[in-house]
XYZ file of N, CA and C in Angstrom:
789
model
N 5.073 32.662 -5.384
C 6.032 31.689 -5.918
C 5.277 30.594 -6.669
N 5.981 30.326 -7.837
C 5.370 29.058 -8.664
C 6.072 28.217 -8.658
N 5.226 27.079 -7.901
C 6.089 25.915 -8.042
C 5.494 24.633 -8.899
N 6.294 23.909 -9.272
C 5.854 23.314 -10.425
C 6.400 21.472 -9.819
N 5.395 20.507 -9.890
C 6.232 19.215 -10.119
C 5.790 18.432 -10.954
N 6.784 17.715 -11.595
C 6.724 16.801 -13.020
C 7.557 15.920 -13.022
N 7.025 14.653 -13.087
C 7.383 13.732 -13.542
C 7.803 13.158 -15.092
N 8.670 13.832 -16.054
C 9.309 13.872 -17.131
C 9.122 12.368 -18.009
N 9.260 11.397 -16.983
C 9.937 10.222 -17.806
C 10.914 10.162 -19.128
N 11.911 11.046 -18.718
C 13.013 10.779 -19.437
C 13.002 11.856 -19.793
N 14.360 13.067 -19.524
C 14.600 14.134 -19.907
C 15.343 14.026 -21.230
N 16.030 13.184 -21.363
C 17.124 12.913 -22.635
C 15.781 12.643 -23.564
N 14.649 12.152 -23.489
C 13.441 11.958 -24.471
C 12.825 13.498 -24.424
N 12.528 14.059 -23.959
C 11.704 14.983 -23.113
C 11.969 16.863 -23.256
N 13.749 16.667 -23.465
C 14.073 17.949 -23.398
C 13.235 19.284 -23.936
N 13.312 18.609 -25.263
C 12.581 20.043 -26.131
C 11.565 20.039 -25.562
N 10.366 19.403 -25.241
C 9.205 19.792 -24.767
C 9.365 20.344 -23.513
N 10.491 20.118 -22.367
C 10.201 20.355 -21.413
C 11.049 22.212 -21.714
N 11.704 22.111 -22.125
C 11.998 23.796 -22.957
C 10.913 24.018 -23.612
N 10.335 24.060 -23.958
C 9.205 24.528 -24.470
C 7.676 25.026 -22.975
N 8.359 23.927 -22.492
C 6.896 23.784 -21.307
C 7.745 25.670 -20.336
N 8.870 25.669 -19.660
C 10.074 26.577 -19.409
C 9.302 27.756 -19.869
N 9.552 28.238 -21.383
C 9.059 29.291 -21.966
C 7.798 29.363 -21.992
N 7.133 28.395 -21.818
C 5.236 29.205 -21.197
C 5.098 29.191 -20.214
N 5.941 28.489 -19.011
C 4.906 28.771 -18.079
C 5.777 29.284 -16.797
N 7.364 29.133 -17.114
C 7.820 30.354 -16.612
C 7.878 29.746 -14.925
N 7.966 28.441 -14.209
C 8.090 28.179 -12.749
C 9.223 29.078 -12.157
N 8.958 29.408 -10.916
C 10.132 30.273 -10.171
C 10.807 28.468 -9.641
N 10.216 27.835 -9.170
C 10.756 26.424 -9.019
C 10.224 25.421 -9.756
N 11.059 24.557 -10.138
C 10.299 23.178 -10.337
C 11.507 21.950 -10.418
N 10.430 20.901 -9.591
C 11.019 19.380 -9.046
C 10.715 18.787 -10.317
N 11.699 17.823 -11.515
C 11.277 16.880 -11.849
C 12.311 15.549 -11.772
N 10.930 14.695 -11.717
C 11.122 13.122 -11.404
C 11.658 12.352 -12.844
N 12.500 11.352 -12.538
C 12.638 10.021 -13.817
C 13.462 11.030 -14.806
N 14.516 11.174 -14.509
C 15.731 11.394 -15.345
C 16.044 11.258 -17.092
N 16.190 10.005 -16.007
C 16.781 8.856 -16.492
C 18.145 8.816 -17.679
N 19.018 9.987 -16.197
C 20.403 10.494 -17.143
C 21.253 10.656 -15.703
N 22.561 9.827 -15.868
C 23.393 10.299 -15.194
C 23.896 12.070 -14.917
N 24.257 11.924 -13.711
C 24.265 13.837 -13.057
C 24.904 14.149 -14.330
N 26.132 13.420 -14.996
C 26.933 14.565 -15.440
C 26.421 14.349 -17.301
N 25.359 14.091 -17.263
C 24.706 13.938 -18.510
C 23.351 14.729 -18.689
N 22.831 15.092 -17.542
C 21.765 15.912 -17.793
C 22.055 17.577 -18.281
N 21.252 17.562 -19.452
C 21.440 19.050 -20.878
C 21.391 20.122 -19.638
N 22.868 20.524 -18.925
C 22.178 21.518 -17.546
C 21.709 23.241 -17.922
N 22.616 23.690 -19.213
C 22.321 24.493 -19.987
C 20.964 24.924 -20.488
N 20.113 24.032 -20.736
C 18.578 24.478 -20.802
C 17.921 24.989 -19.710
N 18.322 25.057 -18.631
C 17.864 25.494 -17.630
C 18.727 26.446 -17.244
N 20.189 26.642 -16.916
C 20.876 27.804 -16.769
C 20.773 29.102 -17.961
N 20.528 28.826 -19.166
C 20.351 30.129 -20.078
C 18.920 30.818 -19.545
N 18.306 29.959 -19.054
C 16.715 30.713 -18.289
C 17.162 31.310 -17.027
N 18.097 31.450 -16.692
C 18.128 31.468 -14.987
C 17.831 30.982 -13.968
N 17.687 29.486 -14.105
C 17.537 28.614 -13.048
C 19.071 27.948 -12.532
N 19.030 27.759 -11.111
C 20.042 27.376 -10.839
C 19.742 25.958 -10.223
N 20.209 25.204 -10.501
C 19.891 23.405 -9.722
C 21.049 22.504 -8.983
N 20.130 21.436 -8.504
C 20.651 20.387 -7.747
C 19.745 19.368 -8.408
N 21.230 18.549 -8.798
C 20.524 17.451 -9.454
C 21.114 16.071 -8.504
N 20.257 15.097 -8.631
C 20.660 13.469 -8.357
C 20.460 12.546 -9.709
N 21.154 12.288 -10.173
C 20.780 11.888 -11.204
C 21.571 9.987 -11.459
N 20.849 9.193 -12.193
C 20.879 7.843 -12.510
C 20.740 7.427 -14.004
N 22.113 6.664 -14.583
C 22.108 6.820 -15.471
C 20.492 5.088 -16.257
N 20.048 5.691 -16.845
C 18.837 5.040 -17.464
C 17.523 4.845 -16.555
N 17.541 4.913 -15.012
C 16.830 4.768 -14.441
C 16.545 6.028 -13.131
N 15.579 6.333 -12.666
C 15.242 7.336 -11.777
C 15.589 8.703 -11.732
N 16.183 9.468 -10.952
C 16.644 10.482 -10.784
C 16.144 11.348 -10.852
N 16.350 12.919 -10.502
C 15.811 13.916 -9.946
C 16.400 14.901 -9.641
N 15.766 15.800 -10.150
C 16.819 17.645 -10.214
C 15.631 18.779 -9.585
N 15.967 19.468 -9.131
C 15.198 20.763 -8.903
C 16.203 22.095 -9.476
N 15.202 22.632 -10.166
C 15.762 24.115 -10.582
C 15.397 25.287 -10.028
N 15.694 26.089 -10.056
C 14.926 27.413 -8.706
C 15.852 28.840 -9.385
N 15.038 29.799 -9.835
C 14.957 31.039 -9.767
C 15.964 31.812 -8.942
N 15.675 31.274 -7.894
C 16.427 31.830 -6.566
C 17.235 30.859 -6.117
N 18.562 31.365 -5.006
C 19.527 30.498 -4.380
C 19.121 29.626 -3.844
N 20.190 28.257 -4.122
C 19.558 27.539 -3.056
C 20.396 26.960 -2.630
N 20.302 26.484 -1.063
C 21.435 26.350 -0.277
C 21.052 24.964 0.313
N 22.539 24.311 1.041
C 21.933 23.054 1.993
C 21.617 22.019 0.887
N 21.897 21.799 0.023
C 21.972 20.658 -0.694
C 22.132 19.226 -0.827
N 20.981 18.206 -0.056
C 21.077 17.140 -0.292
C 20.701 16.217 -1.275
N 21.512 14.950 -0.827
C 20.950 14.014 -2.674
C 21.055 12.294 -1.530
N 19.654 11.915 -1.876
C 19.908 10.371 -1.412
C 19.259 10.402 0.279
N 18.522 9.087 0.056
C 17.553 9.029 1.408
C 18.805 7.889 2.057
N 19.426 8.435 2.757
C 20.152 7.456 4.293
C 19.624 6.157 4.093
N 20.409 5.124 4.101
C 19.505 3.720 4.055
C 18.688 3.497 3.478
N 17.875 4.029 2.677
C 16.513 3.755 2.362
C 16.645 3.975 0.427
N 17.413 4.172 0.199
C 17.063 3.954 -1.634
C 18.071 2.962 -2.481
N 18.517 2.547 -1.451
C 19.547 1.186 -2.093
C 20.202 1.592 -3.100
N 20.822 2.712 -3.335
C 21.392 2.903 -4.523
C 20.652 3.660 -5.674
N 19.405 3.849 -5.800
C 18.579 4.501 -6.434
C 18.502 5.782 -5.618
N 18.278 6.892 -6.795
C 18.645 8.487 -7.203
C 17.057 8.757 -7.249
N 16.208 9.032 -5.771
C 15.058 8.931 -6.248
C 14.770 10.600 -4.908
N 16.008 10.966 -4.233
C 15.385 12.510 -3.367
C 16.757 13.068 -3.521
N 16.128 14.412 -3.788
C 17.518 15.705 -4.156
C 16.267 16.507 -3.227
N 17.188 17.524 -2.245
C 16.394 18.482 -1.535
C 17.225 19.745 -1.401
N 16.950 20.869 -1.205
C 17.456 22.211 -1.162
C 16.557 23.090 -0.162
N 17.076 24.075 -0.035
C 16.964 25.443 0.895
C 16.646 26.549 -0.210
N 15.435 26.954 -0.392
C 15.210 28.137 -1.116
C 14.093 29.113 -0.477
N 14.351 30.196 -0.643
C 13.606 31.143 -0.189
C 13.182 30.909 1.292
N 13.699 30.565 2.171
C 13.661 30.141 3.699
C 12.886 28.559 3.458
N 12.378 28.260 3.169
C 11.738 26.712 2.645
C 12.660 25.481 1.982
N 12.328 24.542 3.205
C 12.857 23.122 2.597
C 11.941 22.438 1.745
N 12.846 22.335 0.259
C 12.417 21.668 -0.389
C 12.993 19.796 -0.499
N 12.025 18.783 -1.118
C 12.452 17.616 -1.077
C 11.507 17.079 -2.145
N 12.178 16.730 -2.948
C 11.994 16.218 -3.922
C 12.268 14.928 -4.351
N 11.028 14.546 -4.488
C 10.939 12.391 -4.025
C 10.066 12.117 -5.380
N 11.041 11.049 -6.306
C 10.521 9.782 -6.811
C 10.602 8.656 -6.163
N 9.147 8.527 -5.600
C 9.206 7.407 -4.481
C 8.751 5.697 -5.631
N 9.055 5.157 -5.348
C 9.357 3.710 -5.773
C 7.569 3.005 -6.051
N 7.323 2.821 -7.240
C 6.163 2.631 -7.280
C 5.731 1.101 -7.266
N 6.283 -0.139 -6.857
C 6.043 -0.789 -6.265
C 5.657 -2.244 -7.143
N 5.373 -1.957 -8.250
C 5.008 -3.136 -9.010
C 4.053 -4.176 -8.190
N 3.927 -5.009 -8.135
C 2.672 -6.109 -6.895
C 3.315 -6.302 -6.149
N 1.990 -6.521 -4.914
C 2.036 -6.880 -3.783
C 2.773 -7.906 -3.147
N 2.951 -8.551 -4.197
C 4.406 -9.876 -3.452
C 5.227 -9.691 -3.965
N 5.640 -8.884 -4.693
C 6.810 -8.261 -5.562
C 7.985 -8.080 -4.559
N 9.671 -7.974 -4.685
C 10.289 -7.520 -3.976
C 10.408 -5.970 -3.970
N 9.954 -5.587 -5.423
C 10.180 -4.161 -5.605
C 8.668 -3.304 -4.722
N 7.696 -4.468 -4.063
C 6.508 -3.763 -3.158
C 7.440 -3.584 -1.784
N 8.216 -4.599 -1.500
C 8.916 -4.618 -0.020
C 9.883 -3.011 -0.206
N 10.435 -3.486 -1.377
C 11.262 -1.962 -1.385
C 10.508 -0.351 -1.220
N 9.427 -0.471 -1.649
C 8.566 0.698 -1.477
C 8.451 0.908 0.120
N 7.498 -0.163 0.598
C 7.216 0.108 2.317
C 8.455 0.428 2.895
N 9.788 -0.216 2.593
C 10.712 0.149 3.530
C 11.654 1.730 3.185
N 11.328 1.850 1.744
C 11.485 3.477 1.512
C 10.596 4.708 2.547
N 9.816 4.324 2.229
C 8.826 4.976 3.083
C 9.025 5.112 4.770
N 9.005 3.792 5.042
C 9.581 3.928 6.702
C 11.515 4.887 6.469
N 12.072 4.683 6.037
C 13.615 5.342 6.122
C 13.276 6.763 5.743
N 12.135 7.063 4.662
C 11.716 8.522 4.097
C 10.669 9.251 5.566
N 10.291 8.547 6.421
C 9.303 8.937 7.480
C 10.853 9.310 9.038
N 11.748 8.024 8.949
C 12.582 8.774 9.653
C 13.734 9.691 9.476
N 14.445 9.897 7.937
C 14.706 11.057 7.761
C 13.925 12.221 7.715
N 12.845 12.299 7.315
C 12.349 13.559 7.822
C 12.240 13.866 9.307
N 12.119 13.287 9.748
C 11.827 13.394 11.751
C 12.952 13.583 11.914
N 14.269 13.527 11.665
C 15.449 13.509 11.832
C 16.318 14.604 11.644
N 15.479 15.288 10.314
C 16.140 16.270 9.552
C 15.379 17.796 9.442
N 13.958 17.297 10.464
C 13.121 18.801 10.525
C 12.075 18.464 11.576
N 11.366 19.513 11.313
C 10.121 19.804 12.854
C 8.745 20.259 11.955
N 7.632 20.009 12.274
C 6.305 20.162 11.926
C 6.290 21.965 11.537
N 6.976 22.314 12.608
C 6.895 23.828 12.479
C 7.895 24.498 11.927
N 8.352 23.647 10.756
C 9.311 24.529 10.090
C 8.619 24.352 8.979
N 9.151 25.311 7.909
C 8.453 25.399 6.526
C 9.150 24.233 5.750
N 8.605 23.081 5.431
C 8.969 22.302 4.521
C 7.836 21.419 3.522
N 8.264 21.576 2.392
C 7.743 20.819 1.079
C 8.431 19.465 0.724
N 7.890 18.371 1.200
C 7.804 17.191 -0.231
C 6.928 17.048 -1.133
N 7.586 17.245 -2.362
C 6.740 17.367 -3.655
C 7.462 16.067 -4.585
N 6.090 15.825 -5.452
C 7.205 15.005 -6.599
C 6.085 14.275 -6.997
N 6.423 12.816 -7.678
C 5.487 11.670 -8.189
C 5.415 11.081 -6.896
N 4.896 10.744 -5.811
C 4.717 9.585 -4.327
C 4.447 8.739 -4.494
N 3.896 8.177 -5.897
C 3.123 7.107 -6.211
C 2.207 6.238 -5.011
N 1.664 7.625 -4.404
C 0.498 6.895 -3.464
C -0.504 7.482 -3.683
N -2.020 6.561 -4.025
C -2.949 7.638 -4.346
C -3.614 7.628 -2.706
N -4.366 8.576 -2.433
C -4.649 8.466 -0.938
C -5.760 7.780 -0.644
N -6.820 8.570 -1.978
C -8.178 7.984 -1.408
C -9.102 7.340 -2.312
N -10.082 7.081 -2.401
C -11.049 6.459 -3.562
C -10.941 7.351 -4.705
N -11.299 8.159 -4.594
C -11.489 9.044 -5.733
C -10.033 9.460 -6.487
N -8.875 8.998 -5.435
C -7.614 9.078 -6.870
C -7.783 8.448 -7.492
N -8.299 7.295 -7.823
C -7.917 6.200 -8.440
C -9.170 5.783 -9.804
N -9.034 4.873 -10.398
C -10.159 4.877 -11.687
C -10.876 3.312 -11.163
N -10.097 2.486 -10.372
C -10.975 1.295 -9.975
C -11.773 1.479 -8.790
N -12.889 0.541 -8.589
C -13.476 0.325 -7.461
C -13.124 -0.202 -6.508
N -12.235 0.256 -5.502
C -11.031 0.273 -4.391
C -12.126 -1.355 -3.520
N -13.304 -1.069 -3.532
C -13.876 -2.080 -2.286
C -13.956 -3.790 -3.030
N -14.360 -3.394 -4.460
C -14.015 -4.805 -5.519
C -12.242 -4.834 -5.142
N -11.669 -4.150 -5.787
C -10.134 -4.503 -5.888
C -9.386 -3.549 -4.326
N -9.750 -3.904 -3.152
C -8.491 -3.121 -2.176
C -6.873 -3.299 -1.821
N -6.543 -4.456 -3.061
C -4.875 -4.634 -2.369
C -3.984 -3.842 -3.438
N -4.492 -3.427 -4.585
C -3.905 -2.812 -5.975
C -2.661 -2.386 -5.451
N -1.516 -2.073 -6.016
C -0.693 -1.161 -5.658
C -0.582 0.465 -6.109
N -0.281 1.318 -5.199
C -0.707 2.477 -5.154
C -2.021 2.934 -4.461
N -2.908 2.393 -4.073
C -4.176 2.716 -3.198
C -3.859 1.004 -2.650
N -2.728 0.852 -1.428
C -2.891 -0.542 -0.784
C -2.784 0.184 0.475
N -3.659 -0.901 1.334
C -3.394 -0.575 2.971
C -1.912 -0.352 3.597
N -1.347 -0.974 3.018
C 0.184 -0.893 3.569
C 0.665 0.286 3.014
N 0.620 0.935 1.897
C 0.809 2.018 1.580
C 0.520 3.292 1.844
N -0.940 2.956 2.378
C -1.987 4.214 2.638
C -1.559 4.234 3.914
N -1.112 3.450 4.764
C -0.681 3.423 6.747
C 0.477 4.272 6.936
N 1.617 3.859 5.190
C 2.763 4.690 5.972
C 2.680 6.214 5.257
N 1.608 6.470 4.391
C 1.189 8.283 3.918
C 0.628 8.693 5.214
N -0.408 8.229 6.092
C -0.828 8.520 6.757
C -0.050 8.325 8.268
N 1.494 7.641 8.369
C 2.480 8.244 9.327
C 3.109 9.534 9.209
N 3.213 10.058 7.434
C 3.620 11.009 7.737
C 2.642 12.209 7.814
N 1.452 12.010 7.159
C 0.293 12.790 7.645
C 0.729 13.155 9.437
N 0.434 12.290 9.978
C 0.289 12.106 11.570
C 2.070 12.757 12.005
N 3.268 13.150 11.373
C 3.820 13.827 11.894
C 3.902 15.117 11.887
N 2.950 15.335 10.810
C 2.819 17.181 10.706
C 2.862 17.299 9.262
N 2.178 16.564 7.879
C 2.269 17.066 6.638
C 0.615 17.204 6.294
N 0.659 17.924 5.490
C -0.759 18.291 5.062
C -1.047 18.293 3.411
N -2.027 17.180 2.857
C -1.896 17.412 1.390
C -2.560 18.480 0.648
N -2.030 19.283 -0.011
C -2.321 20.567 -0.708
C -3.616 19.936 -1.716
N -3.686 19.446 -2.260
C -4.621 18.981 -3.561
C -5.802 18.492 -2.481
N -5.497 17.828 -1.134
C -6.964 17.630 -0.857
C -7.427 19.004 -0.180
N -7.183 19.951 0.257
C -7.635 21.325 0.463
C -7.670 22.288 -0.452
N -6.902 22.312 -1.799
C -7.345 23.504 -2.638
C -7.866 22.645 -3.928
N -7.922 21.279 -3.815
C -9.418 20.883 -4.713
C -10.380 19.924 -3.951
N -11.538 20.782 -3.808
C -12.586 20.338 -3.148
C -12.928 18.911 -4.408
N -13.481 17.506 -3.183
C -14.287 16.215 -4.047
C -15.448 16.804 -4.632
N -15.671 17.286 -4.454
C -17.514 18.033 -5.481
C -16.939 18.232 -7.061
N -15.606 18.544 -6.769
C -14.986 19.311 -7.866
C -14.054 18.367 -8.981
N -13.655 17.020 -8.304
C -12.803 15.964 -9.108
C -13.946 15.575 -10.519
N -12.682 15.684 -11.522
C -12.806 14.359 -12.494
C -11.577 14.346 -12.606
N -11.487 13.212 -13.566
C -10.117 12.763 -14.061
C -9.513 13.664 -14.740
N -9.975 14.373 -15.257
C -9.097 15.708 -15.964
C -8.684 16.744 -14.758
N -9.673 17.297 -14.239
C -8.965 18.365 -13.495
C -8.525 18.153 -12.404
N -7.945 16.387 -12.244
C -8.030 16.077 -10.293
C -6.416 15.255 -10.515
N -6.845 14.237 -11.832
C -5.994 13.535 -11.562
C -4.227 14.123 -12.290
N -3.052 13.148 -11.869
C -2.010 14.001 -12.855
C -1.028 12.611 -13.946
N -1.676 11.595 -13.745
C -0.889 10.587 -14.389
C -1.933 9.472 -15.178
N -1.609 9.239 -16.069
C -2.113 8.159 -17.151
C -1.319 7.736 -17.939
N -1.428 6.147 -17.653
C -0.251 5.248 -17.879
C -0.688 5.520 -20.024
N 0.717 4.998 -20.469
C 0.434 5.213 -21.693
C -0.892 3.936 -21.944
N -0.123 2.753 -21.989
C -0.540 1.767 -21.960
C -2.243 1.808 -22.078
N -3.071 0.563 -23.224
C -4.194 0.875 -22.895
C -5.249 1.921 -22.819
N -4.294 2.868 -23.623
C -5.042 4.193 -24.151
C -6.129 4.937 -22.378
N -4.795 4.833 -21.434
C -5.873 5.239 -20.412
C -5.778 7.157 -20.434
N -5.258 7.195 -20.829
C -5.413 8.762 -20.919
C -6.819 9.015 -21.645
N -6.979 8.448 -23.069
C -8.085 8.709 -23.626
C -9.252 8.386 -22.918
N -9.153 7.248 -22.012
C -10.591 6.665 -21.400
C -10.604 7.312 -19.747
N -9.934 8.286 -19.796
C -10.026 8.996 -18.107
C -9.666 8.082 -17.107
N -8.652 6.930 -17.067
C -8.227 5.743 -16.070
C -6.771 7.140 -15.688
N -7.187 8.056 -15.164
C -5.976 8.560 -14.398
C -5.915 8.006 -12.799
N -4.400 8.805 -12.213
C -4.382 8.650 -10.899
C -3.865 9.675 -10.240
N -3.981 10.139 -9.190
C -3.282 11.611 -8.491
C -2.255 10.327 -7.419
N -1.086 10.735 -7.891
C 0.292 9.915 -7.627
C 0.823 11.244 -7.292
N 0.766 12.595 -7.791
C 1.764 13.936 -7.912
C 1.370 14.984 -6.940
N 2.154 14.650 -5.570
C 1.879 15.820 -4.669
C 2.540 17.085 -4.035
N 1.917 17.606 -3.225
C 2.666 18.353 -2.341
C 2.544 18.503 -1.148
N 3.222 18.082 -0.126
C 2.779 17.262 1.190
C 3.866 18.338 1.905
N 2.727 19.418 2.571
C 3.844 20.728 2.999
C 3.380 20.307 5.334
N 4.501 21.351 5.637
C 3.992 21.640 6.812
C 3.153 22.927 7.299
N 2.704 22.993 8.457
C 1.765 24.052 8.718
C 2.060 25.229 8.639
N 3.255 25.856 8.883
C 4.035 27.072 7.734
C 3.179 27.661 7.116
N 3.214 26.475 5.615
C 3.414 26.506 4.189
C 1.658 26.107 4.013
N 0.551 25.808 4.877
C -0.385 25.813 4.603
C -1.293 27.290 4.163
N -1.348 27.717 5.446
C -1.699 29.481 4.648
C -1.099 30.031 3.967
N -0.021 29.714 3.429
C 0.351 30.170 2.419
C 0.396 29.971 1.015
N -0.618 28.576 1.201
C -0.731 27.812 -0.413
C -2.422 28.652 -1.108
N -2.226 29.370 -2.081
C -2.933 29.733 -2.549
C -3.957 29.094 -3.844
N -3.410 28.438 -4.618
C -4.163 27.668 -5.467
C -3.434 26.421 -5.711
N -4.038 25.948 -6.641
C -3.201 24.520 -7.471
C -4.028 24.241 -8.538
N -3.132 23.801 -9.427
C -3.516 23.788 -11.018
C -3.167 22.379 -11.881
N -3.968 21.430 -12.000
C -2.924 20.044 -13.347
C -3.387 20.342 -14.602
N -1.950 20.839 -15.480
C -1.903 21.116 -16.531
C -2.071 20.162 -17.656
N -3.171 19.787 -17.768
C -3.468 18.876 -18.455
C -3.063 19.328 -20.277
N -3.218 20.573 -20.649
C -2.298 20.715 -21.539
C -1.026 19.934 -22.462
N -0.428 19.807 -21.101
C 0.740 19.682 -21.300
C 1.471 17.554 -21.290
N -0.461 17.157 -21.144
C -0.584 15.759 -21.989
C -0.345 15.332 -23.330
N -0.625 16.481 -23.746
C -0.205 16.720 -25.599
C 0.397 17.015 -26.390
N 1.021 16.486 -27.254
C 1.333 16.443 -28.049
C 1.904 18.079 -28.350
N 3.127 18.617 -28.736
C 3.285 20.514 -29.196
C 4.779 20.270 -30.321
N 3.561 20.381 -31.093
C 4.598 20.644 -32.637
C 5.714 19.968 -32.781
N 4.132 18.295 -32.567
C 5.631 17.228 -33.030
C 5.778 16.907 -31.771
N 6.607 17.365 -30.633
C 6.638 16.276 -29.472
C 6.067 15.687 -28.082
N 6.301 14.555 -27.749
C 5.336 14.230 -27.462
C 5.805 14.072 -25.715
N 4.115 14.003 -25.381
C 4.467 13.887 -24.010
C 5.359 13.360 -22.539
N 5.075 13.490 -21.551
C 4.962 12.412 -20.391
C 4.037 11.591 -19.874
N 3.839 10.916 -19.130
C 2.791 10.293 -18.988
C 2.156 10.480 -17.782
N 2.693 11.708 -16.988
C 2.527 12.541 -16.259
C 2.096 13.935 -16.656
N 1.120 14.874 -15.993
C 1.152 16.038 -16.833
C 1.783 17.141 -15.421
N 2.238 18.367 -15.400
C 2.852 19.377 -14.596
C 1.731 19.625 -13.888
N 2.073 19.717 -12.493
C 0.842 20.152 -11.587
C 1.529 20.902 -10.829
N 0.827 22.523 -10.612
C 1.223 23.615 -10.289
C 0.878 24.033 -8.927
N 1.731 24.828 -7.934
C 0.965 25.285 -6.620
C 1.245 26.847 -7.112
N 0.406 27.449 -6.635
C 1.110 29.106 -6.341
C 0.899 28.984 -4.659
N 2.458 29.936 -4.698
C 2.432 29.801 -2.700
C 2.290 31.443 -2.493
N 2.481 31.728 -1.592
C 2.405 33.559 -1.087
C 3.554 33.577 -0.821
């Protein structure tokens, strides 16, 4: 199974390329993040003439989130219980015996920010719906943008000069590592060994801004945080850095597609 997650930033911007991305590379699934189109506005036809069938959450100008899938999918939720205030940021499904969940988690802007408070307390409501809604030993996937990088090496600054940044902050890294500690396991830190990182083949996001794509200031924000199931069964992982560029005329995300193959 190919599963695919992407962070779009804006499908209504995005479409043709992301039809284009469809016809090469062919996902049996894929989660994408940042809409930024009400449900009953997203083009659903580009994806049904391929044979994908979806569940979307969708927000009109801001957030939102669809998964498309090859195969049926059943059990269809949209919206974290308490925890997204109104923001369209988890759509989850039942495919192929596997729970999927698909999270644009709230990236936090600074540390005294209200939109940082909103992150931590997503996170705690996203740590007890899952405990709520499954078991370590069932097969389940959260995939998506998390906007948490985990460790030094996601990130392009020197974490011990700068440690409160948002996205590599202690408060952030405590509640990845609650749900670590209930039974999730990150795919990218086991099927890409640190010997093996650079910013091209490690990381999956570069802000436009500041030309950080060109100067390698990426971040690995784009995961897949499975249970023990779904560990032997993850066979590779791939960031399509490709698909940073530019294809006949249109133009990217600021995210690039990062791929698992499962068994």
């Amino acid at each position: 199974m190919k599963i695919v997650t992407w962070n779009v930033n804006s499908l209504k911007a995005r479409g043709s390329y992301v039809e284009a991305f469809l016809d090469a590379e062919q996902p049996d699934v894929l989660a994408i993040q940042e809409l930024k189109l009400a449900t009953d506005k997203v083009p659903t036809e580009m994806f049904t003439s391929r044979g994908y069938q979806l569940a979307i959450h969708g927000q009109k100008q801001w957030n939102g989130v669809l998964l498309a899938s090859k195969k049926e999918m059943t059990d269809i939720h949209r919206g974290l219980p308490d925890g997204d205030e109104g923001q369209s940021r988890l759509v989850a499904a039942t495919i192929d015996g596997i729970r999927f969940v698909n999270l644009y988690c709230p990236q936090g802007s600074e540390e005294t920010s209200d939109k940082y408070r909103y992150k931590l307390k997503f996170f705690d409501h996203l740590l007890s719906w899952v405990g709520d809604s499954a078991t370590p030993d069932q097969p389940l996937m959260l995939l998506g943008d998390i906007n948490i990088a985990p460790h030094p090496h996601d990130v392009f600054w020197d974490v011990q000069e700068k440690p409160n940044i948002v996205t590599h902050h202690p408060l952030e890294l405590e509640r990845l590592k609650n749900l670590m500690d209930w039974g999730l396991h990150d795919l990218g830190e086991s099927l890409l060994e640190p010997g093996d990182f650079t910013f091209f083949d490690y990381r999956s996001f570069w802000d436009f801004r500041a030309r950080r794509y060109r100067y390698d200031l990426g971040l690995r924000i784009d995961h897949f945080l499975v249970t023990e199931p779904l560990v032997s069964r993850a066979r590779s992982m791939e960031v399509l850095r490709t698909w940073r560029h530019k294809k006949k005329g249109l133009k990217p995300s600021d995210h690039v597609p990062v791929v698992l193959n499962l068994a």
